[in-house]
Amino acid sequence: MTRVAIHQPNYVPWAGYFHKLAHCDVFIFLDDAQFPKNSFVNRVKTRGDGAPGWLTIPAKPKLGTPIHAVVPGQADWPARHLDRLRNDYRKARHFSAIWPVLEQVYADLPGDNLCAANVTLIQVLAEKLGLNPEYRLASTIPNQEEKRSDDRLIDLVREVGGDIYLSGKGGANYQSPEKFEVSGIALEMTAFSPAPYDQGGLPFEAGLSILDVLFHTGWDGAASYIRNHADS
């Protein structure tokens, strides 16, 4: 049985995104979806010594631009973000273990393509966390009838030989279990429960970037965290 998960290529996303990566065989980046304004595709929350703040890749594409075609507004954003992350987390417990990897991957990022940068970051961090699903880009998978919503998801799962579609908890609000049943694809729901971890002595804030988990818990701690904290 091949379990498939599908998600937009978000920017250094929260631990729940990696929890889904940990429980699928094939992960499809939905890079042909329209760029969603004010979303997690180009921003995520991190935190230094104070309140959480947005770490944002500047991007203002024309309406209807697919994610894979978005060009950031500043080519040097990787260097800017590195400076911000260094300042935010230099006192974190596992900074010295995480920083060399992060510094290298940011230095090599394609600053002129949002999607390529996001995919690179996700794949590098996932591999370091022991996660190695097969990756595919939705834009490379045929969509002859320009299907949307469940029909498109079902087609994507079929095209990569999937038997099970692994959906996030939010999918229950719009997905039709009947459609998946008729198609012969099993629909599974997964939900990540962001259990508290030590965030440098500050009150716990859920939903921050995976980078926050890494800097505070290390590679092994983060790997255990994303695999084990799921809603029953």
PDB file of N, CA and C in Angstrom, residues 122-188:
ATOM      1  N   ILE A 122      12.704  22.279   2.732  1.00  0.00           N
ATOM      2  CA  ILE A 122      11.927  21.168   3.287  1.00  0.00           C
ATOM      3  C   ILE A 122      12.664  19.851   3.106  1.00  0.00           C
ATOM      4  N   GLN A 123      13.195  19.622   1.920  1.00  0.00           N
ATOM      5  CA  GLN A 123      13.867  18.354   1.656  1.00  0.00           C
ATOM      6  C   GLN A 123      15.143  18.192   2.464  1.00  0.00           C
ATOM      7  N   VAL A 124      15.928  19.242   2.571  1.00  0.00           N
ATOM      8  CA  VAL A 124      17.172  19.157   3.342  1.00  0.00           C
ATOM      9  C   VAL A 124      16.884  18.902   4.818  1.00  0.00           C
ATOM     10  N   LEU A 125      15.950  19.654   5.378  1.00  0.00           N
ATOM     11  CA  LEU A 125      15.625  19.478   6.792  1.00  0.00           C
ATOM     12  C   LEU A 125      14.985  18.118   7.042  1.00  0.00           C
ATOM     13  N   ALA A 126      14.118  17.679   6.125  1.00  0.00           N
ATOM     14  CA  ALA A 126      13.477  16.371   6.279  1.00  0.00           C
ATOM     15  C   ALA A 126      14.526  15.249   6.288  1.00  0.00           C
ATOM     16  N   GLU A 127      15.482  15.337   5.381  1.00  0.00           N
ATOM     17  CA  GLU A 127      16.518  14.305   5.331  1.00  0.00           C
ATOM     18  C   GLU A 127      17.329  14.269   6.625  1.00  0.00           C
ATOM     19  N   LYS A 128      17.646  15.443   7.152  1.00  0.00           N
ATOM     20  CA  LYS A 128      18.391  15.505   8.415  1.00  0.00           C
ATOM     21  C   LYS A 128      17.571  14.935   9.574  1.00  0.00           C
ATOM     22  N   LEU A 129      16.255  14.967   9.427  1.00  0.00           N
ATOM     23  CA  LEU A 129      15.352  14.438  10.455  1.00  0.00           C
ATOM     24  C   LEU A 129      15.014  12.966  10.216  1.00  0.00           C
ATOM     25  N   GLY A 130      15.647  12.372   9.214  1.00  0.00           N
ATOM     26  CA  GLY A 130      15.432  10.959   8.940  1.00  0.00           C
ATOM     27  C   GLY A 130      14.183  10.663   8.135  1.00  0.00           C
ATOM     28  N   LEU A 131      13.662  11.654   7.423  1.00  0.00           N
ATOM     29  CA  LEU A 131      12.443  11.491   6.624  1.00  0.00           C
ATOM     30  C   LEU A 131      12.826  11.458   5.151  1.00  0.00           C
ATOM     31  N   ASN A 132      12.444  10.384   4.457  1.00  0.00           N
ATOM     32  CA  ASN A 132      12.860  10.239   3.073  1.00  0.00           C
ATOM     33  C   ASN A 132      11.746   9.707   2.167  1.00  0.00           C
ATOM     34  N   PRO A 133      10.609  10.414   2.094  1.00  0.00           N
ATOM     35  CA  PRO A 133       9.582   9.985   1.148  1.00  0.00           C
ATOM     36  C   PRO A 133      10.033  10.285  -0.278  1.00  0.00           C
ATOM     37  N   GLU A 134       9.347   9.721  -1.235  1.00  0.00           N
ATOM     38  CA  GLU A 134       9.575  10.100  -2.624  1.00  0.00           C
ATOM     39  C   GLU A 134       8.879  11.441  -2.850  1.00  0.00           C
ATOM     40  N   TYR A 135       9.551  12.392  -3.491  1.00  0.00           N
ATOM     41  CA  TYR A 135       8.980  13.717  -3.724  1.00  0.00           C
ATOM     42  C   TYR A 135       8.570  13.874  -5.184  1.00  0.00           C
ATOM     43  N   ARG A 136       7.429  14.508  -5.384  1.00  0.00           N
ATOM     44  CA  ARG A 136       6.966  14.835  -6.731  1.00  0.00           C
ATOM     45  C   ARG A 136       6.424  16.260  -6.743  1.00  0.00           C
ATOM     46  N   LEU A 137       6.459  16.888  -7.907  1.00  0.00           N
ATOM     47  CA  LEU A 137       5.877  18.214  -8.100  1.00  0.00           C
ATOM     48  C   LEU A 137       4.575  18.061  -8.881  1.00  0.00           C
ATOM     49  N   ALA A 138       3.503  18.635  -8.359  1.00  0.00           N
ATOM     50  CA  ALA A 138       2.210  18.524  -9.036  1.00  0.00           C
ATOM     51  C   ALA A 138       2.262  19.083 -10.450  1.00  0.00           C
ATOM     52  N   SER A 139       3.087  20.096 -10.666  1.00  0.00           N
ATOM     53  CA  SER A 139       3.178  20.732 -11.983  1.00  0.00           C
ATOM     54  C   SER A 139       3.732  19.799 -13.050  1.00  0.00           C
ATOM     55  N   THR A 140       4.354  18.695 -12.643  1.00  0.00           N
ATOM     56  CA  THR A 140       4.899  17.733 -13.599  1.00  0.00           C
ATOM     57  C   THR A 140       3.961  16.563 -13.835  1.00  0.00           C
ATOM     58  N   ILE A 141       2.812  16.574 -13.145  1.00  0.00           N
ATOM     59  CA  ILE A 141       1.831  15.490 -13.271  1.00  0.00           C
ATOM     60  C   ILE A 141       0.643  15.994 -14.085  1.00  0.00           C
ATOM     61  N   PRO A 142       0.250  15.305 -15.129  1.00  0.00           N
ATOM     62  CA  PRO A 142      -0.821  15.769 -16.019  1.00  0.00           C
ATOM     63  C   PRO A 142      -2.107  16.159 -15.300  1.00  0.00           C
ATOM     64  N   ASN A 143      -2.698  17.236 -15.771  1.00  0.00           N
ATOM     65  CA  ASN A 143      -3.984  17.713 -15.242  1.00  0.00           C
ATOM     66  C   ASN A 143      -4.805  18.166 -16.443  1.00  0.00           C
ATOM     67  N   GLN A 144      -5.117  17.223 -17.308  1.00  0.00           N
ATOM     68  CA  GLN A 144      -5.687  17.539 -18.605  1.00  0.00           C
ATOM     69  C   GLN A 144      -7.018  18.276 -18.539  1.00  0.00           C
ATOM     70  N   GLU A 145      -7.829  17.973 -17.544  1.00  0.00           N
ATOM     71  CA  GLU A 145      -9.160  18.573 -17.466  1.00  0.00           C
ATOM     72  C   GLU A 145      -9.236  19.735 -16.485  1.00  0.00           C
ATOM     73  N   GLU A 146      -8.082  20.199 -16.030  1.00  0.00           N
ATOM     74  CA  GLU A 146      -8.043  21.312 -15.085  1.00  0.00           C
ATOM     75  C   GLU A 146      -8.979  21.078 -13.897  1.00  0.00           C
ATOM     76  N   LYS A 147      -8.876  19.890 -13.330  1.00  0.00           N
ATOM     77  CA  LYS A 147      -9.731  19.545 -12.194  1.00  0.00           C
ATOM     78  C   LYS A 147      -9.283  20.276 -10.939  1.00  0.00           C
ATOM     79  N   ARG A 148     -10.175  20.427 -10.030  1.00  0.00           N
ATOM     80  CA  ARG A 148      -9.877  21.124  -8.783  1.00  0.00           C
ATOM     81  C   ARG A 148     -10.352  20.295  -7.590  1.00  0.00           C
ATOM     82  N   SER A 149      -9.921  20.680  -6.398  1.00  0.00           N
ATOM     83  CA  SER A 149     -10.357  20.090  -5.146  1.00  0.00           C
ATOM     84  C   SER A 149     -10.159  18.570  -5.136  1.00  0.00           C
ATOM     85  N   ASP A 150     -11.182  17.813  -4.668  1.00  0.00           N
ATOM     86  CA  ASP A 150     -11.035  16.372  -4.490  1.00  0.00           C
ATOM     87  C   ASP A 150     -10.652  15.653  -5.775  1.00  0.00           C
ATOM     88  N   ASP A 151     -11.260  16.051  -6.894  1.00  0.00           N
ATOM     89  CA  ASP A 151     -10.987  15.369  -8.160  1.00  0.00           C
ATOM     90  C   ASP A 151      -9.522  15.462  -8.548  1.00  0.00           C
ATOM     91  N   ARG A 152      -8.930  16.610  -8.346  1.00  0.00           N
ATOM     92  CA  ARG A 152      -7.511  16.800  -8.659  1.00  0.00           C
ATOM     93  C   ARG A 152      -6.650  15.984  -7.708  1.00  0.00           C
ATOM     94  N   LEU A 153      -6.992  15.977  -6.421  1.00  0.00           N
ATOM     95  CA  LEU A 153      -6.225  15.205  -5.449  1.00  0.00           C
ATOM     96  C   LEU A 153      -6.267  13.719  -5.784  1.00  0.00           C
ATOM     97  N   ILE A 154      -7.456  13.235  -6.137  1.00  0.00           N
ATOM     98  CA  ILE A 154      -7.612  11.828  -6.496  1.00  0.00           C
ATOM     99  C   ILE A 154      -6.756  11.491  -7.711  1.00  0.00           C
ATOM    100  N   ASP A 155      -6.779  12.370  -8.718  1.00  0.00           N
ATOM    101  CA  ASP A 155      -5.959  12.142  -9.915  1.00  0.00           C
ATOM    102  C   ASP A 155      -4.475  12.104  -9.572  1.00  0.00           C
ATOM    103  N   LEU A 156      -4.032  13.010  -8.707  1.00  0.00           N
ATOM    104  CA  LEU A 156      -2.618  13.045  -8.322  1.00  0.00           C
ATOM    105  C   LEU A 156      -2.208  11.763  -7.620  1.00  0.00           C
ATOM    106  N   VAL A 157      -3.042  11.305  -6.700  1.00  0.00           N
ATOM    107  CA  VAL A 157      -2.738  10.063  -5.982  1.00  0.00           C
ATOM    108  C   VAL A 157      -2.659   8.898  -6.962  1.00  0.00           C
ATOM    109  N   ARG A 158      -3.600   8.827  -7.895  1.00  0.00           N
ATOM    110  CA  ARG A 158      -3.595   7.756  -8.894  1.00  0.00           C
ATOM    111  C   ARG A 158      -2.334   7.789  -9.753  1.00  0.00           C
ATOM    112  N   GLU A 159      -1.954   9.006 -10.178  1.00  0.00           N
ATOM    113  CA  GLU A 159      -0.817   9.146 -11.100  1.00  0.00           C
ATOM    114  C   GLU A 159       0.497   8.669 -10.492  1.00  0.00           C
ATOM    115  N   VAL A 160       0.621   8.730  -9.172  1.00  0.00           N
ATOM    116  CA  VAL A 160       1.869   8.284  -8.533  1.00  0.00           C
ATOM    117  C   VAL A 160       1.732   6.876  -7.957  1.00  0.00           C
ATOM    118  N   GLY A 161       0.623   6.194  -8.297  1.00  0.00           N
ATOM    119  CA  GLY A 161       0.436   4.815  -7.858  1.00  0.00           C
ATOM    120  C   GLY A 161       0.006   4.671  -6.419  1.00  0.00           C
ATOM    121  N   GLY A 162      -0.681   5.678  -5.886  1.00  0.00           N
ATOM    122  CA  GLY A 162      -1.095   5.636  -4.494  1.00  0.00           C
ATOM    123  C   GLY A 162      -2.362   4.840  -4.244  1.00  0.00           C
ATOM    124  N   ASP A 163      -2.441   4.269  -3.053  1.00  0.00           N
ATOM    125  CA  ASP A 163      -3.633   3.543  -2.612  1.00  0.00           C
ATOM    126  C   ASP A 163      -4.361   4.286  -1.500  1.00  0.00           C
ATOM    127  N   ILE A 164      -3.616   5.144  -0.790  1.00  0.00           N
ATOM    128  CA  ILE A 164      -4.148   5.863   0.368  1.00  0.00           C
ATOM    129  C   ILE A 164      -3.796   7.334   0.249  1.00  0.00           C
ATOM    130  N   TYR A 165      -4.785   8.202   0.479  1.00  0.00           N
ATOM    131  CA  TYR A 165      -4.511   9.633   0.542  1.00  0.00           C
ATOM    132  C   TYR A 165      -4.481  10.055   2.004  1.00  0.00           C
ATOM    133  N   LEU A 166      -3.351  10.573   2.434  1.00  0.00           N
ATOM    134  CA  LEU A 166      -3.172  11.018   3.813  1.00  0.00           C
ATOM    135  C   LEU A 166      -3.491  12.501   3.895  1.00  0.00           C
ATOM    136  N   SER A 167      -4.606  12.817   4.525  1.00  0.00           N
ATOM    137  CA  SER A 167      -5.066  14.199   4.600  1.00  0.00           C
ATOM    138  C   SER A 167      -4.841  14.783   5.986  1.00  0.00           C
ATOM    139  N   GLY A 168      -4.651  16.088   6.025  1.00  0.00           N
ATOM    140  CA  GLY A 168      -4.570  16.771   7.308  1.00  0.00           C
ATOM    141  C   GLY A 168      -5.954  16.905   7.917  1.00  0.00           C
ATOM    142  N   LYS A 169      -6.001  17.213   9.187  1.00  0.00           N
ATOM    143  CA  LYS A 169      -7.268  17.327   9.905  1.00  0.00           C
ATOM    144  C   LYS A 169      -8.200  18.342   9.251  1.00  0.00           C
ATOM    145  N   GLY A 170      -7.655  19.432   8.717  1.00  0.00           N
ATOM    146  CA  GLY A 170      -8.468  20.465   8.099  1.00  0.00           C
ATOM    147  C   GLY A 170      -9.185  19.993   6.847  1.00  0.00           C
ATOM    148  N   GLY A 171      -8.676  18.916   6.230  1.00  0.00           N
ATOM    149  CA  GLY A 171      -9.296  18.402   5.019  1.00  0.00           C
ATOM    150  C   GLY A 171     -10.713  17.915   5.226  1.00  0.00           C
ATOM    151  N   ALA A 172     -11.049  17.570   6.466  1.00  0.00           N
ATOM    152  CA  ALA A 172     -12.397  17.068   6.762  1.00  0.00           C
ATOM    153  C   ALA A 172     -13.462  18.118   6.486  1.00  0.00           C
ATOM    154  N   ASN A 173     -13.055  19.382   6.402  1.00  0.00           N
ATOM    155  CA  ASN A 173     -14.021  20.465   6.185  1.00  0.00           C
ATOM    156  C   ASN A 173     -14.474  20.569   4.734  1.00  0.00           C
ATOM    157  N   TYR A 174     -13.714  19.993   3.815  1.00  0.00           N
ATOM    158  CA  TYR A 174     -14.086  20.162   2.406  1.00  0.00           C
ATOM    159  C   TYR A 174     -13.946  18.904   1.555  1.00  0.00           C
ATOM    160  N   GLN A 175     -13.341  17.865   2.076  1.00  0.00           N
ATOM    161  CA  GLN A 175     -13.160  16.655   1.280  1.00  0.00           C
ATOM    162  C   GLN A 175     -14.370  15.728   1.385  1.00  0.00           C
ATOM    163  N   SER A 176     -14.636  15.013   0.306  1.00  0.00           N
ATOM    164  CA  SER A 176     -15.768  14.095   0.233  1.00  0.00           C
ATOM    165  C   SER A 176     -15.274  12.656   0.345  1.00  0.00           C
ATOM    166  N   PRO A 177     -15.476  12.012   1.499  1.00  0.00           N
ATOM    167  CA  PRO A 177     -15.046  10.616   1.639  1.00  0.00           C
ATOM    168  C   PRO A 177     -15.662   9.712   0.576  1.00  0.00           C
ATOM    169  N   GLU A 178     -16.876  10.052   0.137  1.00  0.00           N
ATOM    170  CA  GLU A 178     -17.564   9.228  -0.863  1.00  0.00           C
ATOM    171  C   GLU A 178     -16.790   9.204  -2.185  1.00  0.00           C
ATOM    172  N   LYS A 179     -16.260  10.366  -2.585  1.00  0.00           N
ATOM    173  CA  LYS A 179     -15.501  10.433  -3.838  1.00  0.00           C
ATOM    174  C   LYS A 179     -14.269   9.540  -3.783  1.00  0.00           C
ATOM    175  N   PHE A 180     -13.588   9.567  -2.660  1.00  0.00           N
ATOM    176  CA  PHE A 180     -12.388   8.752  -2.528  1.00  0.00           C
ATOM    177  C   PHE A 180     -12.761   7.265  -2.520  1.00  0.00           C
ATOM    178  N   GLU A 181     -13.864   6.939  -1.842  1.00  0.00           N
ATOM    179  CA  GLU A 181     -14.303   5.543  -1.786  1.00  0.00           C
ATOM    180  C   GLU A 181     -14.640   5.023  -3.178  1.00  0.00           C
ATOM    181  N   VAL A 182     -15.382   5.815  -3.959  1.00  0.00           N
ATOM    182  CA  VAL A 182     -15.747   5.420  -5.317  1.00  0.00           C
ATOM    183  C   VAL A 182     -14.506   5.250  -6.195  1.00  0.00           C
ATOM    184  N   SER A 183     -13.505   6.083  -5.958  1.00  0.00           N
ATOM    185  CA  SER A 183     -12.279   6.033  -6.764  1.00  0.00           C
ATOM    186  C   SER A 183     -11.388   4.854  -6.406  1.00  0.00           C
ATOM    187  N   GLY A 184     -11.685   4.203  -5.294  1.00  0.00           N
ATOM    188  CA  GLY A 184     -10.864   3.081  -4.863  1.00  0.00           C
ATOM    189  C   GLY A 184      -9.652   3.491  -4.059  1.00  0.00           C
ATOM    190  N   ILE A 185      -9.631   4.748  -3.617  1.00  0.00           N
ATOM    191  CA  ILE A 185      -8.523   5.270  -2.805  1.00  0.00           C
ATOM    192  C   ILE A 185      -8.999   5.470  -1.371  1.00  0.00           C
ATOM    193  N   ALA A 186      -8.274   4.910  -0.431  1.00  0.00           N
ATOM    194  CA  ALA A 186      -8.630   5.059   0.974  1.00  0.00           C
ATOM    195  C   ALA A 186      -8.261   6.461   1.449  1.00  0.00           C
ATOM    196  N   LEU A 187      -9.105   7.042   2.270  1.00  0.00           N
ATOM    197  CA  LEU A 187      -8.859   8.381   2.818  1.00  0.00           C
ATOM    198  C   LEU A 187      -8.525   8.260   4.293  1.00  0.00           C
ATOM    199  N   GLU A 188      -7.335   8.699   4.660  1.00  0.00           N
ATOM    200  CA  GLU A 188      -6.904   8.682   6.057  1.00  0.00           C
ATOM    201  C   GLU A 188      -6.675  10.101   6.541  1.00  0.00           C
TER     202      GLU A 188
END
